[in-house]
Amino acid sequence: MNHDVIITCALTGAGDTASKSHLVPVTPKQIAAAAVEAAKAGATVVHCHVRDPQTGRFSRDVALYREVMERIRESDVDIIVNLTAGMGGDLEIGPGETPLEFGAGTDLIGPLERLAHVEALLPEICTLDCGTLNFGDGNSIYVSTPAQLRAGAKRITELGVKAELEIFDTGHLWFAKQMIKEGLLDDPLFQLCLGIPWGAPADTTTMKAMVDNLPPGVTWAGFGIGRMQMPMAAQAVLLGGNVRVGLEDNLYLDKGVLASNGQLVERAGEILSRLGARVLTPAEGRAKMNLTRR
């Protein structure tokens, strides 16, 4: 069991959740306010996407990321900022016998362009989604090829940003270890992402199998989506890891009760406390993850 736990709060994500809960932050001001709320509730790290303020849909606009970062840094709280670098990998295959007629959900760019905001803003951590995945039950695929991943990993290392490797299935973990073996990554973090159809399921057996295949001594976390968010948070700590909660992965505090990011952090903290663990401050989290404060 891990008794000194990092809680990451994933504030908003990129999915169609803003239409399902008024508590999902959309504008840079709202996202930064959610980061401050999560920090005051006890989060060690906030994981940030941005959205188009007019439509609520996902965005890759560097100016929006900059505004979020500036608002967080100007606040009176300390929090580690983790920016997504997963946007730009969406491919919606055309229907039926016209697979090359890509759908409106396609947003496919190269590996270095996916890092434009990271290069401009130099957060303490950014993510690297470690493989291609059937995403949902239709024709959508998240694309991240070995060549793209190698290019992205090399650039993240050159920028001096800590990579958090997002692992959605066991093959992703296999390739993440290959990148470490090739010297492309320097002491990365691992995030085990469970429950996204059709990746690794959110259950004890799957999480345990992934943990057993992690490189020795790495700092890792795990999460489940939806109703499995809190059970997988407890399971990750019992297996020696850290946790992620937040509205990116789950909208509810209890059945039928919409949550805020701060409430989800508080709930996770209560569970960890009852397990005999404590939540690390951002300063303690930096020491554990070998980060240099920006």
PDB file of C-alpha atoms in Angstrom:
ATOM      1  CA  MET A   1       0.000   0.000   0.000  1.00  0.00           C
ATOM      2  CA  ASN A   2       1.057   3.569  -0.697  1.00  0.00           C
ATOM      3  CA  HIS A   3       0.666   5.704   2.434  1.00  0.00           C
ATOM      4  CA  ASP A   4       1.792   9.007   0.844  1.00  0.00           C
ATOM      5  CA  VAL A   5      -0.505   9.671  -2.084  1.00  0.00           C
ATOM      6  CA  ILE A   6      -0.564  12.160  -4.949  1.00  0.00           C
ATOM      7  CA  ILE A   7      -4.103  13.140  -5.987  1.00  0.00           C
ATOM      8  CA  THR A   8      -4.443  14.433  -9.543  1.00  0.00           C
ATOM      9  CA  CYS A   9      -7.677  16.204 -10.457  1.00  0.00           C
ATOM     10  CA  ALA A  10      -8.579  16.035 -14.168  1.00  0.00           C
ATOM     11  CA  LEU A  11     -10.663  19.184 -14.459  1.00  0.00           C
ATOM     12  CA  THR A  12     -12.640  19.094 -17.712  1.00  0.00           C
ATOM     13  CA  GLY A  13     -11.377  16.689 -20.413  1.00  0.00           C
ATOM     14  CA  ALA A  14     -12.419  16.845 -24.043  1.00  0.00           C
ATOM     15  CA  GLY A  15     -15.580  14.755 -24.132  1.00  0.00           C
ATOM     16  CA  ASP A  16     -19.184  15.897 -24.564  1.00  0.00           C
ATOM     17  CA  THR A  17     -19.710  16.372 -20.834  1.00  0.00           C
ATOM     18  CA  ALA A  18     -20.346  20.119 -20.577  1.00  0.00           C
ATOM     19  CA  SER A  19     -23.876  19.482 -21.906  1.00  0.00           C
ATOM     20  CA  LYS A  20     -24.450  16.901 -19.186  1.00  0.00           C
ATOM     21  CA  SER A  21     -23.354  18.915 -16.148  1.00  0.00           C
ATOM     22  CA  HIS A  22     -23.311  22.654 -15.537  1.00  0.00           C
ATOM     23  CA  LEU A  23     -20.382  22.078 -13.173  1.00  0.00           C
ATOM     24  CA  VAL A  24     -17.967  21.092 -15.975  1.00  0.00           C
ATOM     25  CA  PRO A  25     -15.683  24.110 -16.490  1.00  0.00           C
ATOM     26  CA  VAL A  26     -15.533  25.474 -20.046  1.00  0.00           C
ATOM     27  CA  THR A  27     -13.918  28.917 -20.203  1.00  0.00           C
ATOM     28  CA  PRO A  28     -10.300  29.530 -19.153  1.00  0.00           C
ATOM     29  CA  LYS A  29     -11.591  31.481 -16.145  1.00  0.00           C
ATOM     30  CA  GLN A  30     -13.799  28.546 -15.102  1.00  0.00           C
ATOM     31  CA  ILE A  31     -11.036  25.980 -15.658  1.00  0.00           C
ATOM     32  CA  ALA A  32      -8.549  28.000 -13.612  1.00  0.00           C
ATOM     33  CA  ALA A  33     -11.152  28.476 -10.873  1.00  0.00           C
ATOM     34  CA  ALA A  34     -11.719  24.712 -10.869  1.00  0.00           C
ATOM     35  CA  ALA A  35      -7.952  24.219 -10.476  1.00  0.00           C
ATOM     36  CA  VAL A  36      -7.924  26.527  -7.465  1.00  0.00           C
ATOM     37  CA  GLU A  37     -10.976  24.742  -6.012  1.00  0.00           C
ATOM     38  CA  ALA A  38      -9.267  21.365  -6.449  1.00  0.00           C
ATOM     39  CA  ALA A  39      -6.056  22.660  -4.874  1.00  0.00           C
ATOM     40  CA  LYS A  40      -7.925  24.001  -1.848  1.00  0.00           C
ATOM     41  CA  ALA A  41      -9.719  20.652  -1.544  1.00  0.00           C
ATOM     42  CA  GLY A  42      -6.340  18.922  -1.299  1.00  0.00           C
ATOM     43  CA  ALA A  43      -5.268  18.024  -4.840  1.00  0.00           C
ATOM     44  CA  THR A  44      -1.554  17.743  -5.533  1.00  0.00           C
ATOM     45  CA  VAL A  45      -1.804  18.071  -9.334  1.00  0.00           C
ATOM     46  CA  VAL A  46      -4.372  19.427 -11.789  1.00  0.00           C
ATOM     47  CA  HIS A  47      -4.631  17.934 -15.279  1.00  0.00           C
ATOM     48  CA  CYS A  48      -5.862  20.504 -17.804  1.00  0.00           C
ATOM     49  CA  HIS A  49      -7.574  20.458 -21.176  1.00  0.00           C
ATOM     50  CA  VAL A  50      -9.146  23.566 -22.687  1.00  0.00           C
ATOM     51  CA  ARG A  51     -12.456  24.069 -24.475  1.00  0.00           C
ATOM     52  CA  ASP A  52     -13.822  26.561 -26.972  1.00  0.00           C
ATOM     53  CA  PRO A  53     -15.641  29.089 -24.740  1.00  0.00           C
ATOM     54  CA  GLN A  54     -18.387  29.529 -27.362  1.00  0.00           C
ATOM     55  CA  THR A  55     -19.196  25.886 -28.139  1.00  0.00           C
ATOM     56  CA  GLY A  56     -17.854  23.977 -25.121  1.00  0.00           C
ATOM     57  CA  ARG A  57     -16.074  21.567 -27.463  1.00  0.00           C
ATOM     58  CA  PHE A  58     -12.430  20.547 -27.136  1.00  0.00           C
ATOM     59  CA  SER A  59      -9.768  22.951 -28.343  1.00  0.00           C
ATOM     60  CA  ARG A  60      -6.034  23.030 -29.052  1.00  0.00           C
ATOM     61  CA  ASP A  61      -5.782  26.849 -28.927  1.00  0.00           C
ATOM     62  CA  VAL A  62      -2.480  27.837 -27.297  1.00  0.00           C
ATOM     63  CA  ALA A  63      -3.974  31.169 -26.207  1.00  0.00           C
ATOM     64  CA  LEU A  64      -6.619  29.365 -24.153  1.00  0.00           C
ATOM     65  CA  TYR A  65      -3.966  27.209 -22.470  1.00  0.00           C
ATOM     66  CA  ARG A  66      -1.915  30.343 -21.781  1.00  0.00           C
ATOM     67  CA  GLU A  67      -4.840  32.077 -20.107  1.00  0.00           C
ATOM     68  CA  VAL A  68      -5.520  29.042 -17.923  1.00  0.00           C
ATOM     69  CA  MET A  69      -1.864  28.811 -16.902  1.00  0.00           C
ATOM     70  CA  GLU A  70      -1.606  32.527 -16.152  1.00  0.00           C
ATOM     71  CA  ARG A  71      -4.768  32.513 -14.043  1.00  0.00           C
ATOM     72  CA  ILE A  72      -3.572  29.502 -12.042  1.00  0.00           C
ATOM     73  CA  ARG A  73      -0.119  30.991 -11.515  1.00  0.00           C
ATOM     74  CA  GLU A  74      -1.618  34.321 -10.421  1.00  0.00           C
ATOM     75  CA  SER A  75      -3.812  32.638  -7.798  1.00  0.00           C
ATOM     76  CA  ASP A  76      -2.869  32.338  -4.146  1.00  0.00           C
ATOM     77  CA  VAL A  77      -2.552  28.539  -4.231  1.00  0.00           C
ATOM     78  CA  ASP A  78       0.309  26.226  -5.129  1.00  0.00           C
ATOM     79  CA  ILE A  79      -0.583  23.397  -7.487  1.00  0.00           C
ATOM     80  CA  ILE A  80       1.366  21.260  -9.965  1.00  0.00           C
ATOM     81  CA  VAL A  81       0.060  21.769 -13.516  1.00  0.00           C
ATOM     82  CA  ASN A  82      -0.177  18.841 -15.918  1.00  0.00           C
ATOM     83  CA  LEU A  83      -1.240  19.786 -19.457  1.00  0.00           C
ATOM     84  CA  THR A  84      -2.712  17.245 -21.842  1.00  0.00           C
ATOM     85  CA  ALA A  85      -0.798  16.631 -25.054  1.00  0.00           C
ATOM     86  CA  GLY A  86      -3.321  14.115 -26.317  1.00  0.00           C
ATOM     87  CA  MET A  87      -5.371  16.442 -28.511  1.00  0.00           C
ATOM     88  CA  GLY A  88      -4.942  16.072 -32.254  1.00  0.00           C
ATOM     89  CA  GLY A  89      -5.162  12.297 -32.445  1.00  0.00           C
ATOM     90  CA  ASP A  90      -8.863  11.869 -33.206  1.00  0.00           C
ATOM     91  CA  LEU A  91      -9.871  10.009 -36.367  1.00  0.00           C
ATOM     92  CA  GLU A  92     -13.495   9.318 -37.240  1.00  0.00           C
ATOM     93  CA  ILE A  93     -13.574   6.643 -39.914  1.00  0.00           C
ATOM     94  CA  GLY A  94     -16.185   7.133 -42.638  1.00  0.00           C
ATOM     95  CA  PRO A  95     -19.345   5.009 -42.481  1.00  0.00           C
ATOM     96  CA  GLY A  96     -19.870   1.622 -44.077  1.00  0.00           C
ATOM     97  CA  GLU A  97     -17.922   1.118 -47.279  1.00  0.00           C
ATOM     98  CA  THR A  98     -16.537   4.695 -47.337  1.00  0.00           C
ATOM     99  CA  PRO A  99     -13.927   4.557 -44.562  1.00  0.00           C
ATOM    100  CA  LEU A 100     -11.757   7.276 -46.156  1.00  0.00           C
ATOM    101  CA  GLU A 101     -14.567   9.835 -45.921  1.00  0.00           C
ATOM    102  CA  PHE A 102     -13.480  10.935 -42.460  1.00  0.00           C
ATOM    103  CA  GLY A 103     -16.182  12.321 -40.173  1.00  0.00           C
ATOM    104  CA  ALA A 104     -16.578  15.699 -38.471  1.00  0.00           C
ATOM    105  CA  GLY A 105     -14.970  14.360 -35.301  1.00  0.00           C
ATOM    106  CA  THR A 106     -11.585  14.015 -37.023  1.00  0.00           C
ATOM    107  CA  ASP A 107      -8.824  16.211 -35.573  1.00  0.00           C
ATOM    108  CA  LEU A 108      -5.577  14.617 -36.699  1.00  0.00           C
ATOM    109  CA  ILE A 109      -2.240  16.446 -36.577  1.00  0.00           C
ATOM    110  CA  GLY A 110       1.409  15.504 -36.232  1.00  0.00           C
ATOM    111  CA  PRO A 111       3.207  14.672 -32.973  1.00  0.00           C
ATOM    112  CA  LEU A 112       5.106  17.950 -32.645  1.00  0.00           C
ATOM    113  CA  GLU A 113       2.072  20.129 -33.341  1.00  0.00           C
ATOM    114  CA  ARG A 114       0.310  18.295 -30.509  1.00  0.00           C
ATOM    115  CA  LEU A 115       2.990  19.763 -28.240  1.00  0.00           C
ATOM    116  CA  ALA A 116       2.701  23.407 -29.391  1.00  0.00           C
ATOM    117  CA  HIS A 117       1.155  24.586 -26.097  1.00  0.00           C
ATOM    118  CA  VAL A 118       3.624  22.547 -24.052  1.00  0.00           C
ATOM    119  CA  GLU A 119       6.549  24.143 -25.874  1.00  0.00           C
ATOM    120  CA  ALA A 120       5.071  27.621 -25.398  1.00  0.00           C
ATOM    121  CA  LEU A 121       4.141  27.286 -21.716  1.00  0.00           C
ATOM    122  CA  LEU A 122       6.511  24.653 -20.254  1.00  0.00           C
ATOM    123  CA  PRO A 123       4.267  23.072 -17.604  1.00  0.00           C
ATOM    124  CA  GLU A 124       5.793  20.833 -14.974  1.00  0.00           C
ATOM    125  CA  ILE A 125       4.106  17.745 -16.501  1.00  0.00           C
ATOM    126  CA  CYS A 126       2.451  16.884 -19.808  1.00  0.00           C
ATOM    127  CA  THR A 127       0.796  13.678 -20.954  1.00  0.00           C
ATOM    128  CA  LEU A 128       1.760  11.297 -23.734  1.00  0.00           C
ATOM    129  CA  ASP A 129      -0.987   8.848 -24.789  1.00  0.00           C
ATOM    130  CA  CYS A 130       0.969   5.692 -25.504  1.00  0.00           C
ATOM    131  CA  GLY A 131      -0.923   3.992 -28.299  1.00  0.00           C
ATOM    132  CA  THR A 132      -3.804   3.811 -30.749  1.00  0.00           C
ATOM    133  CA  LEU A 133      -7.213   2.825 -29.363  1.00  0.00           C
ATOM    134  CA  ASN A 134     -10.765   2.151 -30.523  1.00  0.00           C
ATOM    135  CA  PHE A 135     -12.553   4.946 -28.682  1.00  0.00           C
ATOM    136  CA  GLY A 136     -16.207   4.342 -27.916  1.00  0.00           C
ATOM    137  CA  ASP A 137     -18.678   2.191 -29.790  1.00  0.00           C
ATOM    138  CA  GLY A 138     -18.756   3.835 -33.208  1.00  0.00           C
ATOM    139  CA  ASN A 139     -16.103   4.660 -35.797  1.00  0.00           C
ATOM    140  CA  SER A 140     -13.817   6.846 -33.667  1.00  0.00           C
ATOM    141  CA  ILE A 141     -10.166   5.961 -33.112  1.00  0.00           C
ATOM    142  CA  TYR A 142      -7.487   7.715 -31.097  1.00  0.00           C
ATOM    143  CA  VAL A 143      -4.315   7.534 -33.209  1.00  0.00           C
ATOM    144  CA  SER A 144      -0.822   7.537 -31.735  1.00  0.00           C
ATOM    145  CA  THR A 145       1.600   5.446 -33.782  1.00  0.00           C
ATOM    146  CA  PRO A 146       5.032   4.229 -32.648  1.00  0.00           C
ATOM    147  CA  ALA A 147       6.767   6.778 -34.897  1.00  0.00           C
ATOM    148  CA  GLN A 148       4.579   9.603 -33.568  1.00  0.00           C
ATOM    149  CA  LEU A 149       5.200   8.531 -29.987  1.00  0.00           C
ATOM    150  CA  ARG A 150       8.958   8.401 -30.452  1.00  0.00           C
ATOM    151  CA  ALA A 151       8.930  11.930 -31.897  1.00  0.00           C
ATOM    152  CA  GLY A 152       6.714  13.243 -29.099  1.00  0.00           C
ATOM    153  CA  ALA A 153       8.713  11.576 -26.332  1.00  0.00           C
ATOM    154  CA  LYS A 154      11.985  12.946 -27.694  1.00  0.00           C
ATOM    155  CA  ARG A 155      10.610  16.499 -27.834  1.00  0.00           C
ATOM    156  CA  ILE A 156       9.079  16.375 -24.330  1.00  0.00           C
ATOM    157  CA  THR A 157      12.449  15.255 -22.960  1.00  0.00           C
ATOM    158  CA  GLU A 158      14.246  18.043 -24.847  1.00  0.00           C
ATOM    159  CA  LEU A 159      11.862  20.601 -23.321  1.00  0.00           C
ATOM    160  CA  GLY A 160      12.641  19.416 -19.802  1.00  0.00           C
ATOM    161  CA  VAL A 161       8.975  18.643 -19.116  1.00  0.00           C
ATOM    162  CA  LYS A 162       8.111  15.514 -17.147  1.00  0.00           C
ATOM    163  CA  ALA A 163       6.153  13.043 -19.291  1.00  0.00           C
ATOM    164  CA  GLU A 164       3.139  11.280 -17.827  1.00  0.00           C
ATOM    165  CA  LEU A 165       2.555   8.190 -19.946  1.00  0.00           C
ATOM    166  CA  GLU A 166      -1.144   7.478 -20.396  1.00  0.00           C
ATOM    167  CA  ILE A 167      -1.675   3.721 -20.577  1.00  0.00           C
ATOM    168  CA  PHE A 168      -5.068   2.636 -21.921  1.00  0.00           C
ATOM    169  CA  ASP A 169      -4.187  -0.997 -22.634  1.00  0.00           C
ATOM    170  CA  THR A 170      -1.416  -3.497 -22.016  1.00  0.00           C
ATOM    171  CA  GLY A 171       0.204  -2.974 -25.421  1.00  0.00           C
ATOM    172  CA  HIS A 172       0.578   0.703 -24.576  1.00  0.00           C
ATOM    173  CA  LEU A 173       2.533  -0.255 -21.472  1.00  0.00           C
ATOM    174  CA  TRP A 174       4.741  -2.552 -23.526  1.00  0.00           C
ATOM    175  CA  PHE A 175       5.604   0.272 -25.934  1.00  0.00           C
ATOM    176  CA  ALA A 176       6.106   2.796 -23.112  1.00  0.00           C
ATOM    177  CA  LYS A 177       8.782   0.532 -21.679  1.00  0.00           C
ATOM    178  CA  GLN A 178      10.334   0.273 -25.129  1.00  0.00           C
ATOM    179  CA  MET A 179      10.659   4.064 -25.329  1.00  0.00           C
ATOM    180  CA  ILE A 180      12.395   4.090 -21.958  1.00  0.00           C
ATOM    181  CA  LYS A 181      14.718   1.332 -23.168  1.00  0.00           C
ATOM    182  CA  GLU A 182      15.567   3.463 -26.215  1.00  0.00           C
ATOM    183  CA  GLY A 183      16.464   6.424 -23.981  1.00  0.00           C
ATOM    184  CA  LEU A 184      13.664   8.656 -25.279  1.00  0.00           C
ATOM    185  CA  LEU A 185      12.194   9.395 -21.853  1.00  0.00           C
ATOM    186  CA  ASP A 186      13.764  10.545 -18.602  1.00  0.00           C
ATOM    187  CA  ASP A 187      12.149   9.132 -15.432  1.00  0.00           C
ATOM    188  CA  PRO A 188       8.538   9.326 -16.717  1.00  0.00           C
ATOM    189  CA  LEU A 189       5.375   8.999 -14.682  1.00  0.00           C
ATOM    190  CA  PHE A 190       2.753   6.381 -15.524  1.00  0.00           C
ATOM    191  CA  GLN A 191      -1.034   6.780 -15.515  1.00  0.00           C
ATOM    192  CA  LEU A 192      -3.148   3.607 -15.849  1.00  0.00           C
ATOM    193  CA  CYS A 193      -6.398   4.649 -17.554  1.00  0.00           C
ATOM    194  CA  LEU A 194      -9.139   2.067 -17.016  1.00  0.00           C
ATOM    195  CA  GLY A 195     -12.696   1.717 -18.208  1.00  0.00           C
ATOM    196  CA  ILE A 196     -12.631   3.603 -21.533  1.00  0.00           C
ATOM    197  CA  PRO A 197     -14.374   1.490 -24.200  1.00  0.00           C
ATOM    198  CA  TRP A 198     -12.536  -0.410 -25.678  1.00  0.00           C
ATOM    199  CA  GLY A 199      -9.373  -0.222 -23.662  1.00  0.00           C
ATOM    200  CA  ALA A 200      -8.436  -1.925 -20.420  1.00  0.00           C
ATOM    201  CA  PRO A 201     -11.463  -2.576 -18.168  1.00  0.00           C
ATOM    202  CA  ALA A 202     -11.713  -1.001 -14.723  1.00  0.00           C
ATOM    203  CA  ASP A 203     -11.262  -4.019 -12.476  1.00  0.00           C
ATOM    204  CA  THR A 204      -8.802  -5.301  -9.911  1.00  0.00           C
ATOM    205  CA  THR A 205      -7.360  -8.072 -12.070  1.00  0.00           C
ATOM    206  CA  THR A 206      -6.518  -5.731 -14.942  1.00  0.00           C
ATOM    207  CA  MET A 207      -4.994  -3.039 -12.745  1.00  0.00           C
ATOM    208  CA  LYS A 208      -2.917  -5.644 -10.896  1.00  0.00           C
ATOM    209  CA  ALA A 209      -1.651  -7.114 -14.177  1.00  0.00           C
ATOM    210  CA  MET A 210      -0.595  -3.663 -15.388  1.00  0.00           C
ATOM    211  CA  VAL A 211       1.081  -2.807 -12.095  1.00  0.00           C
ATOM    212  CA  ASP A 212       3.012  -6.082 -12.189  1.00  0.00           C
ATOM    213  CA  ASN A 213       4.407  -5.029 -15.589  1.00  0.00           C
ATOM    214  CA  LEU A 214       5.488  -1.500 -14.668  1.00  0.00           C
ATOM    215  CA  PRO A 215       9.218  -0.744 -14.630  1.00  0.00           C
ATOM    216  CA  PRO A 216      10.663  -1.067 -11.119  1.00  0.00           C
ATOM    217  CA  GLY A 217      10.530   2.012  -8.935  1.00  0.00           C
ATOM    218  CA  VAL A 218       8.397   4.261 -11.154  1.00  0.00           C
ATOM    219  CA  THR A 219       5.816   6.689  -9.799  1.00  0.00           C
ATOM    220  CA  TRP A 220       2.400   5.684 -11.088  1.00  0.00           C
ATOM    221  CA  ALA A 221      -1.275   6.423 -10.667  1.00  0.00           C
ATOM    222  CA  GLY A 222      -4.487   4.814 -11.817  1.00  0.00           C
ATOM    223  CA  PHE A 223      -8.094   5.746 -12.369  1.00  0.00           C
ATOM    224  CA  GLY A 224     -11.429   4.350 -13.478  1.00  0.00           C
ATOM    225  CA  ILE A 225     -14.179   6.274 -15.221  1.00  0.00           C
ATOM    226  CA  GLY A 226     -17.787   6.815 -14.149  1.00  0.00           C
ATOM    227  CA  ARG A 227     -18.982   4.887 -11.136  1.00  0.00           C
ATOM    228  CA  MET A 228     -15.610   3.099 -10.908  1.00  0.00           C
ATOM    229  CA  GLN A 229     -13.720   6.310 -10.151  1.00  0.00           C
ATOM    230  CA  MET A 230     -13.610   5.915  -6.371  1.00  0.00           C
ATOM    231  CA  PRO A 231     -13.250   2.099  -6.289  1.00  0.00           C
ATOM    232  CA  MET A 232     -10.254   2.311  -8.635  1.00  0.00           C
ATOM    233  CA  ALA A 233      -8.794   5.176  -6.575  1.00  0.00           C
ATOM    234  CA  ALA A 234      -8.825   2.931  -3.512  1.00  0.00           C
ATOM    235  CA  GLN A 235      -7.493  -0.006  -5.531  1.00  0.00           C
ATOM    236  CA  ALA A 236      -4.587   2.021  -6.908  1.00  0.00           C
ATOM    237  CA  VAL A 237      -3.471   3.046  -3.427  1.00  0.00           C
ATOM    238  CA  LEU A 238      -3.734  -0.526  -2.142  1.00  0.00           C
ATOM    239  CA  LEU A 239      -1.475  -1.626  -5.018  1.00  0.00           C
ATOM    240  CA  GLY A 240       1.108   1.051  -4.209  1.00  0.00           C
ATOM    241  CA  GLY A 241       0.060   3.826  -6.571  1.00  0.00           C
ATOM    242  CA  ASN A 242      -1.453   7.284  -6.659  1.00  0.00           C
ATOM    243  CA  VAL A 243      -4.906   8.390  -7.793  1.00  0.00           C
ATOM    244  CA  ARG A 244      -6.741  10.561 -10.285  1.00  0.00           C
ATOM    245  CA  VAL A 245     -10.267  11.885  -9.915  1.00  0.00           C
ATOM    246  CA  GLY A 246     -12.165  14.761 -11.515  1.00  0.00           C
ATOM    247  CA  LEU A 247     -14.911  15.717 -13.940  1.00  0.00           C
ATOM    248  CA  GLU A 248     -12.976  14.543 -16.986  1.00  0.00           C
ATOM    249  CA  ASP A 249     -13.646  10.970 -15.872  1.00  0.00           C
ATOM    250  CA  ASN A 250     -16.824  11.114 -13.767  1.00  0.00           C
ATOM    251  CA  LEU A 251     -19.624  13.664 -13.300  1.00  0.00           C
ATOM    252  CA  TYR A 252     -21.249  12.332 -10.133  1.00  0.00           C
ATOM    253  CA  LEU A 253     -20.534  12.452  -6.405  1.00  0.00           C
ATOM    254  CA  ASP A 254     -23.317   9.999  -5.607  1.00  0.00           C
ATOM    255  CA  LYS A 255     -26.039   8.413  -7.720  1.00  0.00           C
ATOM    256  CA  GLY A 256     -27.941  11.266  -9.341  1.00  0.00           C
ATOM    257  CA  VAL A 257     -25.880  13.942  -7.545  1.00  0.00           C
ATOM    258  CA  LEU A 258     -23.650  16.026  -9.807  1.00  0.00           C
ATOM    259  CA  ALA A 259     -20.172  16.740  -8.442  1.00  0.00           C
ATOM    260  CA  SER A 260     -17.690  19.582  -8.634  1.00  0.00           C
ATOM    261  CA  ASN A 261     -13.989  18.896  -8.993  1.00  0.00           C
ATOM    262  CA  GLY A 262     -13.381  19.986  -5.416  1.00  0.00           C
ATOM    263  CA  GLN A 263     -16.013  17.592  -4.097  1.00  0.00           C
ATOM    264  CA  LEU A 264     -14.435  14.669  -5.935  1.00  0.00           C
ATOM    265  CA  VAL A 265     -11.017  15.533  -4.512  1.00  0.00           C
ATOM    266  CA  GLU A 266     -12.519  15.764  -1.021  1.00  0.00           C
ATOM    267  CA  ARG A 267     -14.256  12.392  -1.443  1.00  0.00           C
ATOM    268  CA  ALA A 268     -11.023  10.740  -2.586  1.00  0.00           C
ATOM    269  CA  GLY A 269      -9.179  12.306   0.345  1.00  0.00           C
ATOM    270  CA  GLU A 270     -11.758  10.908   2.773  1.00  0.00           C
ATOM    271  CA  ILE A 271     -11.371   7.406   1.328  1.00  0.00           C
ATOM    272  CA  LEU A 272      -7.578   7.584   1.502  1.00  0.00           C
ATOM    273  CA  SER A 273      -7.683   8.879   5.058  1.00  0.00           C
ATOM    274  CA  ARG A 274      -9.864   5.965   6.134  1.00  0.00           C
ATOM    275  CA  LEU A 275      -7.383   3.606   4.481  1.00  0.00           C
ATOM    276  CA  GLY A 276      -4.618   5.134   6.607  1.00  0.00           C
ATOM    277  CA  ALA A 277      -2.982   7.162   3.822  1.00  0.00           C
ATOM    278  CA  ARG A 278      -2.356  10.887   3.550  1.00  0.00           C
ATOM    279  CA  VAL A 279      -2.422  13.194   0.540  1.00  0.00           C
ATOM    280  CA  LEU A 280       0.815  14.924  -0.440  1.00  0.00           C
ATOM    281  CA  THR A 281       1.052  18.682  -0.824  1.00  0.00           C
ATOM    282  CA  PRO A 282       2.264  20.050  -4.168  1.00  0.00           C
ATOM    283  CA  ALA A 283       5.704  20.633  -2.643  1.00  0.00           C
ATOM    284  CA  GLU A 284       5.838  17.039  -1.435  1.00  0.00           C
ATOM    285  CA  GLY A 285       4.517  15.845  -4.793  1.00  0.00           C
ATOM    286  CA  ARG A 286       7.322  17.646  -6.604  1.00  0.00           C
ATOM    287  CA  ALA A 287       9.877  15.896  -4.428  1.00  0.00           C
ATOM    288  CA  LYS A 288       8.279  12.491  -5.032  1.00  0.00           C
ATOM    289  CA  MET A 289       8.055  12.980  -8.799  1.00  0.00           C
ATOM    290  CA  ASN A 290      11.477  14.672  -9.147  1.00  0.00           C
ATOM    291  CA  LEU A 291       9.975  17.892 -10.539  1.00  0.00           C
ATOM    292  CA  THR A 292      11.502  21.340 -10.659  1.00  0.00           C
ATOM    293  CA  ARG A 293       8.970  24.048  -9.905  1.00  0.00           C
ATOM    294  CA  ARG A 294       8.544  26.415 -12.856  1.00  0.00           C
TER     295      ARG A 294
END
